[in-house]
PDB file of C-alpha atoms in Angstrom:
ATOM      1  CA  UNK A   1     119.653 139.366 -87.960  1.00 64.00           C
ATOM      2  CA  UNK A   2     119.666 135.873 -86.682  1.00 68.00           C
ATOM      3  CA  UNK A   3     120.182 135.292 -83.022  1.00 76.00           C
ATOM      4  CA  UNK A   4     122.320 132.185 -82.947  1.00 83.00           C
ATOM      5  CA  UNK A   5     121.098 130.646 -79.698  1.00 86.00           C
ATOM      6  CA  UNK A   6     117.591 130.644 -80.662  1.00 88.00           C
ATOM      7  CA  UNK A   7     118.427 129.216 -84.172  1.00 87.00           C
ATOM      8  CA  UNK A   8     120.472 126.331 -82.557  1.00 89.00           C
ATOM      9  CA  UNK A   9     117.510 125.551 -80.401  1.00 90.00           C
ATOM     10  CA  UNK A  10     115.260 125.596 -83.510  1.00 89.00           C
ATOM     11  CA  UNK A  11     117.713 123.102 -85.184  1.00 90.00           C
ATOM     12  CA  UNK A  12     117.446 120.647 -82.242  1.00 93.00           C
ATOM     13  CA  UNK A  13     113.709 120.880 -82.514  1.00 93.00           C
ATOM     14  CA  UNK A  14     114.033 120.096 -86.199  1.00 93.00           C
ATOM     15  CA  UNK A  15     116.201 117.081 -85.459  1.00 94.00           C
ATOM     16  CA  UNK A  16     113.306 115.787 -83.183  1.00 93.00           C
ATOM     17  CA  UNK A  17     110.964 116.517 -85.921  1.00 93.00           C
ATOM     18  CA  UNK A  18     112.892 114.330 -88.205  1.00 93.00           C
ATOM     19  CA  UNK A  19     112.560 111.480 -85.823  1.00 93.00           C
ATOM     20  CA  UNK A  20     108.827 112.005 -85.717  1.00 92.00           C
ATOM     21  CA  UNK A  21     108.705 111.817 -89.490  1.00 93.00           C
ATOM     22  CA  UNK A  22     110.465 108.599 -89.331  1.00 92.00           C
ATOM     23  CA  UNK A  23     107.887 107.197 -86.916  1.00 91.00           C
ATOM     24  CA  UNK A  24     105.113 108.517 -89.178  1.00 91.00           C
ATOM     25  CA  UNK A  25     106.780 106.729 -92.217  1.00 91.00           C
ATOM     26  CA  UNK A  26     107.539 103.463 -90.710  1.00 92.00           C
ATOM     27  CA  UNK A  27     104.851 103.255 -88.179  1.00 82.00           C
ATOM     28  CA  UNK A  28     103.328  99.618 -88.512  1.00 90.00           C
ATOM     29  CA  UNK A  29      99.819 100.726 -87.543  1.00 91.00           C
ATOM     30  CA  UNK A  30      97.638 103.860 -88.217  1.00 90.00           C
ATOM     31  CA  UNK A  31      97.587 105.100 -84.600  1.00 91.00           C
ATOM     32  CA  UNK A  32     101.445 105.131 -84.698  1.00 92.00           C
ATOM     33  CA  UNK A  33     101.384 107.416 -87.502  1.00 92.00           C
ATOM     34  CA  UNK A  34      98.798 109.563 -85.946  1.00 92.00           C
ATOM     35  CA  UNK A  35     100.806 110.117 -82.759  1.00 93.00           C
ATOM     36  CA  UNK A  36     103.940 110.756 -84.876  1.00 92.00           C
ATOM     37  CA  UNK A  37     102.171 113.499 -86.790  1.00 93.00           C
ATOM     38  CA  UNK A  38     100.662 114.957 -83.662  1.00 93.00           C
ATOM     39  CA  UNK A  39     104.055 115.028 -82.027  1.00 93.00           C
ATOM     40  CA  UNK A  40     105.429 116.699 -85.269  1.00 94.00           C
ATOM     41  CA  UNK A  41     102.751 119.399 -84.949  1.00 93.00           C
ATOM     42  CA  UNK A  42     103.846 120.282 -81.471  1.00 93.00           C
ATOM     43  CA  UNK A  43     107.412 120.472 -82.582  1.00 94.00           C
ATOM     44  CA  UNK A  44     106.504 122.610 -85.507  1.00 93.00           C
ATOM     45  CA  UNK A  45     104.823 125.050 -83.075  1.00 94.00           C
ATOM     46  CA  UNK A  46     107.950 125.128 -80.975  1.00 93.00           C
ATOM     47  CA  UNK A  47     110.036 125.630 -83.992  1.00 92.00           C
ATOM     48  CA  UNK A  48     107.953 128.485 -85.218  1.00 92.00           C
ATOM     49  CA  UNK A  49     108.173 130.284 -81.943  1.00 92.00           C
ATOM     50  CA  UNK A  50     111.977 129.759 -81.670  1.00 91.00           C
ATOM     51  CA  UNK A  51     112.449 131.000 -85.338  1.00 90.00           C
ATOM     52  CA  UNK A  52     110.194 134.101 -84.610  1.00 89.00           C
ATOM     53  CA  UNK A  53     112.495 134.883 -81.664  1.00 89.00           C
ATOM     54  CA  UNK A  54     115.549 134.175 -83.853  1.00 88.00           C
ATOM     55  CA  UNK A  55     114.626 136.460 -86.677  1.00 87.00           C
ATOM     56  CA  UNK A  56     113.370 139.057 -83.974  1.00 85.00           C
ATOM     57  CA  UNK A  57     109.761 139.315 -85.503  1.00 85.00           C
ATOM     58  CA  UNK A  58     106.912 139.342 -82.776  1.00 86.00           C
ATOM     59  CA  UNK A  59     104.156 138.788 -85.649  1.00 86.00           C
ATOM     60  CA  UNK A  60     105.384 135.265 -86.486  1.00 88.00           C
ATOM     61  CA  UNK A  61     103.934 134.230 -83.078  1.00 89.00           C
ATOM     62  CA  UNK A  62     100.486 134.639 -84.490  1.00 88.00           C
ATOM     63  CA  UNK A  63     101.087 131.889 -87.105  1.00 90.00           C
ATOM     64  CA  UNK A  64     102.227 129.579 -84.371  1.00 91.00           C
ATOM     65  CA  UNK A  65      99.040 130.201 -82.316  1.00 90.00           C
ATOM     66  CA  UNK A  66      96.901 129.428 -85.589  1.00 90.00           C
ATOM     67  CA  UNK A  67      98.817 126.286 -86.291  1.00 92.00           C
ATOM     68  CA  UNK A  68      98.485 125.001 -82.798  1.00 92.00           C
ATOM     69  CA  UNK A  69      94.509 125.440 -82.979  1.00 91.00           C
ATOM     70  CA  UNK A  70      94.444 123.822 -86.418  1.00 91.00           C
ATOM     71  CA  UNK A  71      96.658 120.799 -85.537  1.00 92.00           C
ATOM     72  CA  UNK A  72      94.429 120.254 -82.632  1.00 92.00           C
ATOM     73  CA  UNK A  73      91.491 120.179 -84.908  1.00 92.00           C
ATOM     74  CA  UNK A  74      93.175 117.938 -87.357  1.00 91.00           C
ATOM     75  CA  UNK A  75      94.085 115.385 -84.634  1.00 92.00           C
ATOM     76  CA  UNK A  76      90.598 115.513 -83.529  1.00 90.00           C
ATOM     77  CA  UNK A  77      89.170 114.659 -86.996  1.00 90.00           C
ATOM     78  CA  UNK A  78      91.454 111.788 -87.506  1.00 91.00           C
ATOM     79  CA  UNK A  79      90.553 110.427 -84.156  1.00 90.00           C
ATOM     80  CA  UNK A  80      86.853 110.728 -84.848  1.00 89.00           C
ATOM     81  CA  UNK A  81      87.266 108.894 -88.183  1.00 88.00           C
ATOM     82  CA  UNK A  82      89.214 105.975 -86.509  1.00 88.00           C
ATOM     83  CA  UNK A  83      86.608 105.639 -83.868  1.00 86.00           C
ATOM     84  CA  UNK A  84      83.866 105.088 -86.404  1.00 80.00           C
ATOM     85  CA  UNK A  85      83.149 108.394 -88.048  1.00 74.00           C
ATOM     86  CA  UNK A  86      80.176 110.878 -87.725  1.00 74.00           C
ATOM     87  CA  UNK A  87      77.131 108.906 -86.458  1.00 61.00           C
TER      88      UNK A  87
ATOM     89  CA  UNK B   1      82.642 112.273 -78.752  1.00 79.00           C
ATOM     90  CA  UNK B   2      83.419 112.018 -75.147  1.00 84.00           C
ATOM     91  CA  UNK B   3      83.059 114.455 -72.309  1.00 89.00           C
ATOM     92  CA  UNK B   4      86.566 115.709 -72.234  1.00 91.00           C
ATOM     93  CA  UNK B   5      86.452 116.748 -76.090  1.00 89.00           C
ATOM     94  CA  UNK B   6      83.187 118.436 -75.650  1.00 90.00           C
ATOM     95  CA  UNK B   7      84.193 120.418 -72.594  1.00 93.00           C
ATOM     96  CA  UNK B   8      87.379 121.473 -74.159  1.00 92.00           C
ATOM     97  CA  UNK B   9      85.673 122.383 -77.469  1.00 91.00           C
ATOM     98  CA  UNK B  10      83.316 124.635 -75.416  1.00 92.00           C
ATOM     99  CA  UNK B  11      86.512 126.391 -74.248  1.00 92.00           C
ATOM    100  CA  UNK B  12      88.402 126.381 -77.410  1.00 92.00           C
ATOM    101  CA  UNK B  13      85.719 127.406 -80.037  1.00 92.00           C
ATOM    102  CA  UNK B  14      85.444 131.076 -78.610  1.00 93.00           C
ATOM    103  CA  UNK B  15      89.048 131.380 -78.628  1.00 92.00           C
ATOM    104  CA  UNK B  16      89.549 130.172 -82.167  1.00 92.00           C
ATOM    105  CA  UNK B  17      86.538 132.608 -83.090  1.00 92.00           C
ATOM    106  CA  UNK B  18      88.116 135.639 -81.547  1.00 93.00           C
ATOM    107  CA  UNK B  19      91.569 134.984 -82.894  1.00 92.00           C
ATOM    108  CA  UNK B  20      90.178 134.563 -86.418  1.00 91.00           C
ATOM    109  CA  UNK B  21      88.392 137.845 -85.979  1.00 92.00           C
ATOM    110  CA  UNK B  22      91.698 139.229 -84.875  1.00 91.00           C
ATOM    111  CA  UNK B  23      93.397 138.015 -88.010  1.00 91.00           C
ATOM    112  CA  UNK B  24      90.564 139.345 -90.228  1.00 91.00           C
ATOM    113  CA  UNK B  25      90.567 142.839 -88.570  1.00 89.00           C
ATOM    114  CA  UNK B  26      94.254 143.219 -88.618  1.00 89.00           C
ATOM    115  CA  UNK B  27      94.593 142.041 -92.102  1.00 85.00           C
ATOM    116  CA  UNK B  28      96.532 145.190 -93.266  1.00 84.00           C
ATOM    117  CA  UNK B  29      98.932 145.161 -90.439  1.00 85.00           C
ATOM    118  CA  UNK B  30      99.929 141.631 -89.586  1.00 85.00           C
ATOM    119  CA  UNK B  31     100.163 138.420 -91.688  1.00 85.00           C
ATOM    120  CA  UNK B  32      96.972 136.971 -92.725  1.00 83.00           C
ATOM    121  CA  UNK B  33      93.827 138.750 -93.955  1.00 85.00           C
ATOM    122  CA  UNK B  34      90.404 137.684 -95.197  1.00 85.00           C
ATOM    123  CA  UNK B  35      90.893 134.293 -96.388  1.00 91.00           C
ATOM    124  CA  UNK B  36      93.299 133.136 -93.604  1.00 91.00           C
ATOM    125  CA  UNK B  37      91.001 134.578 -90.872  1.00 91.00           C
ATOM    126  CA  UNK B  38      87.922 133.102 -92.564  1.00 91.00           C
ATOM    127  CA  UNK B  39      89.487 129.760 -92.663  1.00 92.00           C
ATOM    128  CA  UNK B  40      90.522 129.923 -89.079  1.00 92.00           C
ATOM    129  CA  UNK B  41      86.913 130.764 -87.882  1.00 92.00           C
ATOM    130  CA  UNK B  42      85.815 127.989 -90.157  1.00 92.00           C
ATOM    131  CA  UNK B  43      87.988 125.755 -88.244  1.00 92.00           C
ATOM    132  CA  UNK B  44      85.927 126.638 -85.177  1.00 92.00           C
ATOM    133  CA  UNK B  45      82.773 125.512 -87.040  1.00 91.00           C
ATOM    134  CA  UNK B  46      84.633 122.172 -88.057  1.00 91.00           C
ATOM    135  CA  UNK B  47      85.503 121.597 -84.499  1.00 92.00           C
ATOM    136  CA  UNK B  48      81.949 122.128 -83.443  1.00 92.00           C
ATOM    137  CA  UNK B  49      80.782 119.560 -86.010  1.00 89.00           C
ATOM    138  CA  UNK B  50      83.387 117.134 -84.951  1.00 89.00           C
ATOM    139  CA  UNK B  51      82.988 117.486 -81.258  1.00 89.00           C
ATOM    140  CA  UNK B  52      79.276 117.703 -80.862  1.00 89.00           C
ATOM    141  CA  UNK B  53      78.106 115.607 -83.659  1.00 84.00           C
ATOM    142  CA  UNK B  54      75.964 115.889 -86.661  1.00 85.00           C
ATOM    143  CA  UNK B  55      72.633 116.129 -84.927  1.00 84.00           C
ATOM    144  CA  UNK B  56      73.734 119.197 -82.933  1.00 85.00           C
ATOM    145  CA  UNK B  57      75.060 120.764 -86.022  1.00 85.00           C
ATOM    146  CA  UNK B  58      71.874 120.319 -87.875  1.00 84.00           C
ATOM    147  CA  UNK B  59      70.055 122.067 -85.048  1.00 87.00           C
ATOM    148  CA  UNK B  60      72.401 125.103 -85.153  1.00 87.00           C
ATOM    149  CA  UNK B  61      73.087 125.272 -88.880  1.00 86.00           C
ATOM    150  CA  UNK B  62      70.607 127.328 -91.087  1.00 87.00           C
ATOM    151  CA  UNK B  63      71.268 126.893 -94.879  1.00 88.00           C
ATOM    152  CA  UNK B  64      69.386 129.898 -95.959  1.00 91.00           C
ATOM    153  CA  UNK B  65      71.129 132.354 -93.556  1.00 92.00           C
ATOM    154  CA  UNK B  66      74.712 130.983 -94.488  1.00 90.00           C
ATOM    155  CA  UNK B  67      73.866 131.145 -98.104  1.00 91.00           C
ATOM    156  CA  UNK B  68      72.701 134.831 -97.831  1.00 92.00           C
ATOM    157  CA  UNK B  69      75.651 135.890 -95.676  1.00 91.00           C
ATOM    158  CA  UNK B  70      78.019 134.486 -98.400  1.00 91.00           C
ATOM    159  CA  UNK B  71      76.285 136.415-100.972  1.00 92.00           C
ATOM    160  CA  UNK B  72      76.425 139.662 -98.754  1.00 92.00           C
ATOM    161  CA  UNK B  73      80.081 139.106 -98.321  1.00 90.00           C
ATOM    162  CA  UNK B  74      80.730 139.147-102.102  1.00 90.00           C
ATOM    163  CA  UNK B  75      78.396 142.140-102.475  1.00 92.00           C
ATOM    164  CA  UNK B  76      80.290 144.114 -99.729  1.00 90.00           C
ATOM    165  CA  UNK B  77      83.525 143.513-101.481  1.00 90.00           C
ATOM    166  CA  UNK B  78      82.059 144.758-104.858  1.00 89.00           C
ATOM    167  CA  UNK B  79      80.563 147.660-103.062  1.00 88.00           C
ATOM    168  CA  UNK B  80      83.980 148.777-101.538  1.00 86.00           C
ATOM    169  CA  UNK B  81      85.420 148.298-104.943  1.00 85.00           C
ATOM    170  CA  UNK B  82      82.861 150.633-106.477  1.00 84.00           C
ATOM    171  CA  UNK B  83      83.194 153.343-104.043  1.00 82.00           C
ATOM    172  CA  UNK B  84      85.663 155.461-106.083  1.00 77.00           C
ATOM    173  CA  UNK B  85      83.842 154.894-109.243  1.00 79.00           C
ATOM    174  CA  UNK B  86      84.106 158.538-110.108  1.00 77.00           C
ATOM    175  CA  UNK B  87      87.985 158.006-110.780  1.00 80.00           C
ATOM    176  CA  UNK B  88      88.381 154.202-111.579  1.00 78.00           C
ATOM    177  CA  UNK B  89      87.352 150.746-110.589  1.00 81.00           C
ATOM    178  CA  UNK B  90      89.030 149.754-107.262  1.00 80.00           C
ATOM    179  CA  UNK B  91      90.114 153.404-106.716  1.00 79.00           C
ATOM    180  CA  UNK B  92      90.787 153.866-102.917  1.00 78.00           C
ATOM    181  CA  UNK B  93      88.797 157.013-102.428  1.00 74.00           C
ATOM    182  CA  UNK B  94      88.307 156.172 -98.752  1.00 75.00           C
ATOM    183  CA  UNK B  95      92.173 156.574 -98.253  1.00 76.00           C
ATOM    184  CA  UNK B  96      92.556 159.556-100.417  1.00 73.00           C
ATOM    185  CA  UNK B  97      89.582 161.793 -99.273  1.00 75.00           C
ATOM    186  CA  UNK B  98      87.301 159.621 -97.177  1.00 71.00           C
ATOM    187  CA  UNK B  99      85.641 160.422 -93.935  1.00 79.00           C
ATOM    188  CA  UNK B 100      87.012 157.409 -92.110  1.00 76.00           C
ATOM    189  CA  UNK B 101      89.594 154.745 -92.458  1.00 75.00           C
ATOM    190  CA  UNK B 102      92.134 157.304 -93.352  1.00 75.00           C
ATOM    191  CA  UNK B 103      94.198 157.438 -90.184  1.00 74.00           C
ATOM    192  CA  UNK B 104      97.890 157.385 -89.794  1.00 76.00           C
ATOM    193  CA  UNK B 105      99.529 154.267 -91.669  1.00 78.00           C
ATOM    194  CA  UNK B 106     100.236 151.503 -89.094  1.00 77.00           C
ATOM    195  CA  UNK B 107      97.035 152.078 -87.044  1.00 78.00           C
ATOM    196  CA  UNK B 108      93.807 150.040 -87.184  1.00 79.00           C
ATOM    197  CA  UNK B 109      91.585 152.516 -88.936  1.00 80.00           C
ATOM    198  CA  UNK B 110      93.818 153.072 -91.695  1.00 80.00           C
ATOM    199  CA  UNK B 111      94.310 151.789 -95.434  1.00 79.00           C
ATOM    200  CA  UNK B 112      91.016 152.941 -96.855  1.00 79.00           C
ATOM    201  CA  UNK B 113      88.859 150.213 -98.071  1.00 83.00           C
ATOM    202  CA  UNK B 114      91.225 147.295 -97.165  1.00 86.00           C
ATOM    203  CA  UNK B 115      89.587 146.477 -93.731  1.00 86.00           C
ATOM    204  CA  UNK B 116      86.110 146.477 -95.380  1.00 88.00           C
ATOM    205  CA  UNK B 117      87.345 143.974 -98.157  1.00 89.00           C
ATOM    206  CA  UNK B 118      88.938 141.914 -95.525  1.00 91.00           C
ATOM    207  CA  UNK B 119      85.876 141.709 -93.309  1.00 91.00           C
ATOM    208  CA  UNK B 120      83.805 140.927 -96.627  1.00 92.00           C
ATOM    209  CA  UNK B 121      86.173 138.021 -97.637  1.00 92.00           C
ATOM    210  CA  UNK B 122      86.383 136.762 -94.066  1.00 92.00           C
ATOM    211  CA  UNK B 123      82.583 136.445 -93.903  1.00 92.00           C
ATOM    212  CA  UNK B 124      82.370 134.865 -97.458  1.00 92.00           C
ATOM    213  CA  UNK B 125      85.202 132.276 -96.748  1.00 93.00           C
ATOM    214  CA  UNK B 126      83.657 131.342 -93.185  1.00 92.00           C
ATOM    215  CA  UNK B 127      80.299 130.839 -94.526  1.00 93.00           C
ATOM    216  CA  UNK B 128      81.259 129.208 -97.586  1.00 93.00           C
ATOM    217  CA  UNK B 129      83.530 126.614 -95.929  1.00 93.00           C
ATOM    218  CA  UNK B 130      81.078 125.940 -93.144  1.00 92.00           C
ATOM    219  CA  UNK B 131      78.288 125.315 -95.850  1.00 92.00           C
ATOM    220  CA  UNK B 132      80.568 123.163 -97.853  1.00 92.00           C
ATOM    221  CA  UNK B 133      81.803 120.905 -94.945  1.00 90.00           C
ATOM    222  CA  UNK B 134      78.208 120.617 -93.337  1.00 90.00           C
ATOM    223  CA  UNK B 135      76.826 119.665 -96.840  1.00 89.00           C
ATOM    224  CA  UNK B 136      79.501 116.982 -97.191  1.00 88.00           C
ATOM    225  CA  UNK B 137      78.807 115.660 -93.571  1.00 86.00           C
ATOM    226  CA  UNK B 138      75.102 115.584 -94.410  1.00 84.00           C
ATOM    227  CA  UNK B 139      75.469 113.983 -97.749  1.00 82.00           C
ATOM    228  CA  UNK B 140      73.698 110.588 -97.368  1.00 70.00           C
ATOM    229  CA  UNK B 141      74.095 107.037 -95.896  1.00 70.00           C
ATOM    230  CA  UNK B 142      76.996 104.872 -97.027  1.00 69.00           C
ATOM    231  CA  UNK B 143      74.871 102.713 -99.272  1.00 66.00           C
ATOM    232  CA  UNK B 144      73.608 104.783-102.067  1.00 61.00           C
TER     233      UNK B 144
END
């Protein structure tokens, strides 16, 4: 059963995610795109938590936690590459 | 990398490791399982490599130990599959008449050999991914 208020909140987060995708597509430089993707990751975590509340499943929160960890690692790897790579 | 990244990595690496171990152990109750948990713990290894650099990783990474652990993971999976060989291959004898892992369905110690297989696959995936990424990072210099 979908709880409508959480579902509408997830819809608002999805609109923000579309704007982030726009920035990642048209960003003139590489750091612009990285910031766009990083913001999109955070919005996806928020959307996962909201959808877990909307569908009334507690176990979906685990996936949001793992996604938050892995998006941090992904952004860190790109930052490490942009500043000159390993060594 | 910088001081902030190193300090936050010191705080986050145990969190990722514990959460990955949770995913592996609860593979028969919640989403996830051996591969997903193992890949999450391998993410902690990648965070160590990225945050502390290649020299620190070379000090803490033991090729023979990781290779042996990957083989042990595969052998434990095969051993759990062979447990019910009296009836059939992959027969879940721990669940039907085993001494342990045969609790009420929905609890942690249930589901027969599935927790053992999840632990084996998690160990194999973690050691395999960390070995592969460390080997790629150590590959050679840029010019041949």
